[in-house]
Amino acid sequence: MAAALVAATSGAGASAIAAPKVVASIPPVASLAAGVMRGVGAPVTIIPPGASLHSFSMKPSDARALDDADVVVWIGDGFEAFLEKPIAALADRADVLALIDAPGVTALKGRDGGVWESHSEHDHEHDHDHEHDDHAHDVDGHIWLDPANAKAITFAIAGTLSARDPANAAAYAANAATMAERIDALDAELAAALAPIKSRPFVVFHDATQYVEAKYGLNAVGAITVSPDRPPGARRVAEIKARIGSLQAACVFAEPQFEPKLVATLIEGTPAKAGILDPEGSRLAAGPELYFQLMRGLATDLLTCLGPEGP
């Protein structure tokens, strides 16, 4: 993989103005918020690294953080479903930023589990103005996995913080500009690194990497399950196993929180290898570097399993 970009984020100096209390839903969102807040403050993350979005239960400390929040940043309705009622009940005094609706964010429609016949049938941009009420059903919420979306998210966070905390607006703007430059460099780095494996077919555990696939032209051919907390039925298992064999899929990816024996069953008797992808950064330390480490980690894991030395 291309050499890692050297961090160059000095940000603004420490501010004498008290920072707003910011709550972010998941580590990738918190990481981008932390980059914008560098030198001013730091967000609180509801779901810590290592926890699963699909099985997380809020603690009393999480409820207190929401109740005290000045700004809440999340993907939006239908993604962090467990947060919908708490935000409505506890964060009534906060500015709530739903990133799925942020200016410049391009959202893709979700795909079904099992075999995907072609990307062209599924990879459609989501029209925020006309389909807002359908988020929970139609939208793939893993928007941070497209660096272009990560840039838009960064500027949206900076704008929301500046409106809430105008005394530190210059710091937020400077930090957002620095983050955007780093994200652009990361995008170019990943495009070059992933180009050699564009044609290599692979299967993911659940449909969490569509944005990476669409951005870099990768060849995912299916997902084992619709959601990690819903075991796939026998029909889907048979369908995916047949797909692996017929397309000679190079790899079947699990996720750190979900490493089922099912993956070993699926690749048995096929040329496929087993790998792990971590789209939420569950193995990483929280902070402004998590986003960059997450994206490079995905590229490294894809290359390790799908690269020229693979099957």
CSV table of C-alpha atoms in Angstrom, one decimal:
chain,number,residue,atom,x,y,z
A,1,MET,CA,0.0,0.0,0.0
A,2,ALA,CA,1.2,3.5,-0.7
A,3,ALA,CA,3.2,5.1,2.2
A,4,ALA,CA,1.1,6.7,4.9
A,5,LEU,CA,0.6,10.4,4.7
A,6,VAL,CA,2.5,12.3,7.4
A,7,ALA,CA,0.0,14.1,9.7
A,8,ALA,CA,0.2,17.8,9.4
A,9,THR,CA,-2.6,19.0,11.5
A,10,SER,CA,-1.4,21.7,13.9
A,11,GLY,CA,-4.9,23.2,14.2
A,12,ALA,CA,-5.6,26.4,16.1
A,13,GLY,CA,-4.0,27.1,19.5
A,14,ALA,CA,-5.7,26.2,22.7
A,15,SER,CA,-8.7,28.4,23.2
A,16,ALA,CA,-9.5,30.3,26.4
A,17,ILE,CA,-13.1,30.1,25.5
A,18,ALA,CA,-15.0,27.1,27.0
A,19,ALA,CA,-15.7,24.6,24.3
A,20,PRO,CA,-19.3,23.4,23.6
A,21,LYS,CA,-20.2,20.0,24.9
A,22,VAL,CA,-20.3,17.8,21.8
A,23,VAL,CA,-21.7,14.2,21.7
A,24,ALA,CA,-20.9,12.0,18.7
A,25,SER,CA,-22.7,8.7,18.0
A,26,ILE,CA,-19.9,6.4,16.7
A,27,PRO,CA,-16.1,6.5,16.5
A,28,PRO,CA,-15.7,7.6,12.8
A,29,VAL,CA,-18.0,10.5,13.4
A,30,ALA,CA,-16.3,11.4,16.7
A,31,SER,CA,-12.9,11.3,14.9
A,32,LEU,CA,-13.9,13.8,12.3
A,33,ALA,CA,-15.5,16.0,15.0
A,34,ALA,CA,-12.3,15.7,17.1
A,35,GLY,CA,-10.3,16.9,14.1
A,36,VAL,CA,-12.5,20.0,13.8
A,37,MET,CA,-12.3,20.6,17.5
A,38,ARG,CA,-8.5,20.2,17.8
A,39,GLY,CA,-7.1,22.8,20.2
A,40,VAL,CA,-10.6,23.8,21.4
A,41,GLY,CA,-12.1,20.6,23.0
A,42,ALA,CA,-13.0,17.0,22.3
A,43,PRO,CA,-16.3,15.2,21.7
A,44,VAL,CA,-17.8,12.4,23.8
A,45,THR,CA,-18.5,9.2,21.9
A,46,ILE,CA,-21.6,7.2,22.7
A,47,ILE,CA,-20.5,4.0,21.1
A,48,PRO,CA,-16.8,3.4,22.1
A,49,PRO,CA,-14.4,1.5,19.8
A,50,GLY,CA,-14.9,-2.2,20.1
A,51,ALA,CA,-18.6,-2.0,20.7
A,52,SER,CA,-21.1,-3.0,18.1
A,53,LEU,CA,-23.7,-0.6,16.7
A,54,HIS,CA,-26.0,-3.5,16.2
A,55,SER,CA,-26.2,-4.7,19.9
A,56,PHE,CA,-25.3,-1.6,21.9
A,57,SER,CA,-27.3,-0.5,24.9
A,58,MET,CA,-27.0,3.0,26.4
A,59,LYS,CA,-25.6,3.4,29.9
A,60,PRO,CA,-26.8,6.1,32.4
A,61,SER,CA,-23.6,8.1,31.6
A,62,ASP,CA,-24.6,8.2,27.9
A,63,ALA,CA,-28.0,9.6,28.9
A,64,ARG,CA,-26.3,12.2,31.0
A,65,ALA,CA,-24.0,13.2,28.1
A,66,LEU,CA,-27.0,13.7,25.8
A,67,ASP,CA,-28.8,15.7,28.5
A,68,ASP,CA,-25.8,18.0,28.9
A,69,ALA,CA,-24.9,18.3,25.2
A,70,ASP,CA,-24.7,21.5,23.3
A,71,VAL,CA,-24.2,19.7,20.0
A,72,VAL,CA,-25.1,16.1,19.0
A,73,VAL,CA,-23.7,14.7,15.8
A,74,TRP,CA,-25.0,11.4,14.4
A,75,ILE,CA,-25.7,9.7,11.0
A,76,GLY,CA,-29.4,10.0,11.4
A,77,ASP,CA,-32.7,8.2,11.7
A,78,GLY,CA,-32.6,4.5,10.8
A,79,PHE,CA,-28.8,4.0,11.4
A,80,GLU,CA,-28.2,4.6,15.1
A,81,ALA,CA,-31.8,3.5,15.8
A,82,PHE,CA,-31.2,3.1,19.5
A,83,LEU,CA,-30.4,6.9,19.7
A,84,GLU,CA,-33.6,8.1,18.1
A,85,LYS,CA,-35.8,8.3,21.3
A,86,PRO,CA,-33.0,9.4,23.6
A,87,ILE,CA,-32.0,12.3,21.3
A,88,ALA,CA,-35.7,13.4,21.1
A,89,ALA,CA,-36.1,13.1,24.9
A,90,LEU,CA,-32.8,14.3,26.2
A,91,ALA,CA,-31.1,16.6,23.7
A,92,ASP,CA,-33.9,19.1,23.2
A,93,ARG,CA,-31.6,22.0,24.1
A,94,ALA,CA,-28.8,20.8,21.7
A,95,ASP,CA,-28.1,21.5,18.1
A,96,VAL,CA,-28.6,18.1,16.5
A,97,LEU,CA,-26.7,17.5,13.2
A,98,ALA,CA,-27.9,14.5,11.1
A,99,LEU,CA,-25.0,13.9,8.8
A,100,ILE,CA,-27.1,11.9,6.3
A,101,ASP,CA,-28.7,15.3,5.4
A,102,ALA,CA,-25.6,17.4,5.5
A,103,PRO,CA,-24.8,19.5,2.5
A,104,GLY,CA,-22.5,17.7,0.1
A,105,VAL,CA,-23.1,14.2,1.5
A,106,THR,CA,-24.0,11.7,-1.2
A,107,ALA,CA,-26.0,8.7,0.2
A,108,LEU,CA,-26.4,5.4,-1.5
A,109,LYS,CA,-29.4,3.2,-1.3
A,110,GLY,CA,-29.0,0.0,0.8
A,111,ARG,CA,-28.7,-3.4,-0.9
A,112,ASP,CA,-30.2,-6.6,0.2
A,113,GLY,CA,-28.2,-9.4,1.7
A,114,GLY,CA,-27.3,-12.4,-0.4
A,115,VAL,CA,-26.1,-12.0,-4.0
A,116,TRP,CA,-26.0,-8.7,-5.8
A,117,GLU,CA,-26.6,-9.1,-9.5
A,118,SER,CA,-24.8,-5.9,-10.4
A,119,HIS,CA,-23.7,-2.6,-8.9
A,120,SER,CA,-25.7,-0.8,-11.6
A,121,GLU,CA,-29.0,-2.1,-10.2
A,122,HIS,CA,-28.2,-0.9,-6.6
A,123,ASP,CA,-25.7,2.0,-6.5
A,124,HIS,CA,-28.0,5.0,-6.9
A,125,GLU,CA,-27.6,8.3,-5.3
A,126,HIS,CA,-30.3,9.2,-2.7
A,127,ASP,CA,-32.4,12.2,-3.2
A,128,HIS,CA,-32.5,13.9,0.2
A,129,ASP,CA,-35.3,16.4,-0.8
A,130,HIS,CA,-37.8,13.8,-2.0
A,131,GLU,CA,-37.0,10.7,0.1
A,132,HIS,CA,-36.2,12.1,3.5
A,133,ASP,CA,-38.8,9.9,5.2
A,134,ASP,CA,-37.4,6.7,3.7
A,135,HIS,CA,-34.0,6.9,5.4
A,136,ALA,CA,-34.6,3.9,7.6
A,137,HIS,CA,-35.5,1.7,4.7
A,138,ASP,CA,-33.5,2.8,1.7
A,139,VAL,CA,-30.3,4.5,2.8
A,140,ASP,CA,-26.9,2.9,3.5
A,141,GLY,CA,-25.7,4.9,6.5
A,142,HIS,CA,-22.0,4.1,6.3
A,143,ILE,CA,-21.4,7.4,4.6
A,144,TRP,CA,-18.0,8.2,6.2
A,145,LEU,CA,-16.4,5.4,4.1
A,146,ASP,CA,-16.4,7.8,1.0
A,147,PRO,CA,-13.7,10.4,1.6
A,148,ALA,CA,-15.8,12.9,-0.3
A,149,ASN,CA,-18.5,12.4,2.3
A,150,ALA,CA,-16.0,12.7,5.1
A,151,LYS,CA,-15.0,16.1,3.8
A,152,ALA,CA,-18.6,17.2,3.6
A,153,ILE,CA,-19.1,15.9,7.2
A,154,THR,CA,-16.1,17.8,8.4
A,155,PHE,CA,-17.4,21.1,7.0
A,156,ALA,CA,-20.9,20.4,8.3
A,157,ILE,CA,-19.5,19.8,11.8
A,158,ALA,CA,-17.4,23.0,11.6
A,159,GLY,CA,-20.5,25.0,10.5
A,160,THR,CA,-22.6,23.7,13.3
A,161,LEU,CA,-20.0,24.3,15.9
A,162,SER,CA,-19.3,27.8,14.6
A,163,ALA,CA,-22.9,28.7,14.8
A,164,ARG,CA,-23.1,27.4,18.4
A,165,ASP,CA,-19.7,28.8,19.5
A,166,PRO,CA,-18.8,31.8,17.3
A,167,ALA,CA,-15.9,32.7,19.6
A,168,ASN,CA,-14.0,29.7,18.3
A,169,ALA,CA,-15.3,29.8,14.7
A,170,ALA,CA,-11.9,30.7,13.3
A,171,ALA,CA,-10.3,27.6,15.0
A,172,TYR,CA,-13.0,25.3,13.6
A,173,ALA,CA,-12.7,26.7,10.1
A,174,ALA,CA,-8.9,26.3,10.1
A,175,ASN,CA,-9.0,22.8,11.5
A,176,ALA,CA,-11.7,21.8,9.0
A,177,ALA,CA,-9.6,23.1,6.1
A,178,THR,CA,-6.6,21.1,7.4
A,179,MET,CA,-8.7,18.0,7.7
A,180,ALA,CA,-10.1,18.4,4.2
A,181,GLU,CA,-6.5,18.6,2.8
A,182,ARG,CA,-5.6,15.4,4.6
A,183,ILE,CA,-8.7,13.7,3.4
A,184,ASP,CA,-8.0,14.6,-0.2
A,185,ALA,CA,-4.4,13.2,0.1
A,186,LEU,CA,-5.8,10.1,1.7
A,187,ASP,CA,-8.3,9.7,-1.1
A,188,ALA,CA,-5.5,9.8,-3.7
A,189,GLU,CA,-3.4,7.4,-1.7
A,190,LEU,CA,-6.2,4.8,-1.4
A,191,ALA,CA,-7.1,5.1,-5.1
A,192,ALA,CA,-3.6,4.3,-6.1
A,193,ALA,CA,-3.3,1.5,-3.5
A,194,LEU,CA,-6.6,-0.3,-4.4
A,195,ALA,CA,-6.3,0.0,-8.2
A,196,PRO,CA,-4.6,-3.4,-8.6
A,197,ILE,CA,-7.4,-5.3,-7.0
A,198,LYS,CA,-10.4,-3.7,-8.7
A,199,SER,CA,-11.5,-6.9,-10.5
A,200,ARG,CA,-11.1,-9.3,-7.7
A,201,PRO,CA,-14.5,-10.6,-6.5
A,202,PHE,CA,-15.2,-10.8,-2.8
A,203,VAL,CA,-18.0,-11.3,-0.3
A,204,VAL,CA,-18.6,-9.2,2.8
A,205,PHE,CA,-20.2,-10.2,6.1
A,206,HIS,CA,-22.9,-7.5,5.9
A,207,ASP,CA,-23.4,-4.6,3.5
A,208,ALA,CA,-21.1,-2.1,5.3
A,209,THR,CA,-18.5,-1.2,2.6
A,210,GLN,CA,-20.6,-0.1,-0.4
A,211,TYR,CA,-19.1,3.4,-0.3
A,212,VAL,CA,-15.6,2.1,-0.5
A,213,GLU,CA,-16.6,-0.2,-3.4
A,214,ALA,CA,-18.3,2.6,-5.3
A,215,LYS,CA,-15.5,5.1,-4.7
A,216,TYR,CA,-12.7,2.8,-5.8
A,217,GLY,CA,-14.4,0.5,-8.2
A,218,LEU,CA,-14.1,-2.7,-6.1
A,219,ASN,CA,-15.9,-5.9,-7.0
A,220,ALA,CA,-18.0,-7.0,-4.0
A,221,VAL,CA,-20.5,-9.6,-5.2
A,222,GLY,CA,-22.6,-10.2,-2.1
A,223,ALA,CA,-23.2,-10.1,1.6
A,224,ILE,CA,-23.7,-13.0,3.9
A,225,THR,CA,-26.4,-11.4,6.0
A,226,VAL,CA,-28.6,-8.3,6.0
A,227,SER,CA,-27.6,-7.4,9.6
A,228,PRO,CA,-25.0,-9.0,11.9
A,229,ASP,CA,-27.6,-9.7,14.5
A,230,ARG,CA,-29.8,-11.6,12.0
A,231,PRO,CA,-28.3,-15.0,11.1
A,232,PRO,CA,-28.7,-15.8,7.4
A,233,GLY,CA,-31.0,-18.6,6.4
A,234,ALA,CA,-30.0,-21.8,4.7
A,235,ARG,CA,-31.1,-20.5,1.3
A,236,ARG,CA,-28.9,-17.4,1.5
A,237,VAL,CA,-25.9,-19.5,2.7
A,238,ALA,CA,-26.3,-21.9,-0.2
A,239,GLU,CA,-26.7,-18.9,-2.6
A,240,ILE,CA,-23.5,-17.2,-1.4
A,241,LYS,CA,-21.5,-20.4,-1.4
A,242,ALA,CA,-22.5,-21.1,-5.0
A,243,ARG,CA,-21.6,-17.5,-5.9
A,244,ILE,CA,-18.2,-17.9,-4.3
A,245,GLY,CA,-17.5,-21.0,-6.3
A,246,SER,CA,-18.9,-19.8,-9.6
A,247,LEU,CA,-17.1,-16.5,-9.6
A,248,GLN,CA,-14.0,-17.8,-7.8
A,249,ALA,CA,-14.3,-15.1,-5.2
A,250,ALA,CA,-10.9,-14.4,-3.7
A,251,CYS,CA,-12.0,-13.6,-0.2
A,252,VAL,CA,-15.0,-13.7,2.3
A,253,PHE,CA,-14.7,-11.0,4.9
A,254,ALA,CA,-16.0,-11.2,8.5
A,255,GLU,CA,-15.9,-8.2,10.9
A,256,PRO,CA,-14.1,-7.9,14.2
A,257,GLN,CA,-17.2,-8.1,16.3
A,258,PHE,CA,-18.7,-10.9,14.1
A,259,GLU,CA,-16.3,-13.7,13.2
A,260,PRO,CA,-18.8,-16.6,12.7
A,261,LYS,CA,-17.8,-20.1,12.0
A,262,LEU,CA,-20.1,-19.6,9.0
A,263,VAL,CA,-17.3,-17.9,7.1
A,264,ALA,CA,-15.2,-21.1,7.3
A,265,THR,CA,-18.2,-23.1,6.1
A,266,LEU,CA,-18.7,-20.8,3.1
A,267,ILE,CA,-15.1,-21.0,1.9
A,268,GLU,CA,-14.7,-24.7,2.5
A,269,GLY,CA,-14.0,-26.4,-0.9
A,270,THR,CA,-13.6,-23.0,-2.7
A,271,PRO,CA,-10.5,-21.0,-3.6
A,272,ALA,CA,-11.6,-18.2,-1.3
A,273,LYS,CA,-9.6,-17.0,1.7
A,274,ALA,CA,-11.1,-15.5,4.9
A,275,GLY,CA,-10.4,-11.9,5.9
A,276,ILE,CA,-11.6,-9.3,8.3
A,277,LEU,CA,-12.8,-5.7,7.5
A,278,ASP,CA,-13.4,-3.1,10.2
A,279,PRO,CA,-15.6,-0.3,8.7
A,280,GLU,CA,-16.3,1.3,12.1
A,281,GLY,CA,-12.7,1.4,13.5
A,282,SER,CA,-13.6,-1.0,16.4
A,283,ARG,CA,-9.9,-1.9,16.9
A,284,LEU,CA,-8.6,1.7,17.0
A,285,ALA,CA,-8.0,4.2,19.7
A,286,ALA,CA,-10.4,7.1,19.7
A,287,GLY,CA,-9.3,10.5,18.5
A,288,PRO,CA,-8.8,12.6,15.3
A,289,GLU,CA,-6.4,10.0,13.8
A,290,LEU,CA,-9.0,7.2,14.0
A,291,TYR,CA,-10.6,8.1,10.7
A,292,PHE,CA,-7.4,8.0,8.7
A,293,GLN,CA,-6.3,4.8,10.4
A,294,LEU,CA,-9.7,3.2,9.7
A,295,MET,CA,-9.5,4.0,6.0
A,296,ARG,CA,-5.9,2.8,5.6
A,297,GLY,CA,-6.8,-0.3,7.7
A,298,LEU,CA,-9.6,-1.2,5.3
A,299,ALA,CA,-7.3,-0.8,2.3
A,300,THR,CA,-4.6,-2.9,4.0
A,301,ASP,CA,-7.1,-5.7,4.9
A,302,LEU,CA,-8.5,-5.7,1.3
A,303,LEU,CA,-5.1,-5.8,-0.2
A,304,THR,CA,-3.9,-8.6,2.1
A,305,CYS,CA,-6.7,-10.9,1.2
A,306,LEU,CA,-7.3,-9.8,-2.5
A,307,GLY,CA,-3.8,-8.8,-3.5
A,308,PRO,CA,-1.6,-10.5,-6.2
A,309,GLU,CA,-0.3,-13.0,-3.7
A,310,GLY,CA,-3.8,-14.1,-2.8
A,311,PRO,CA,-5.6,-17.2,-4.4
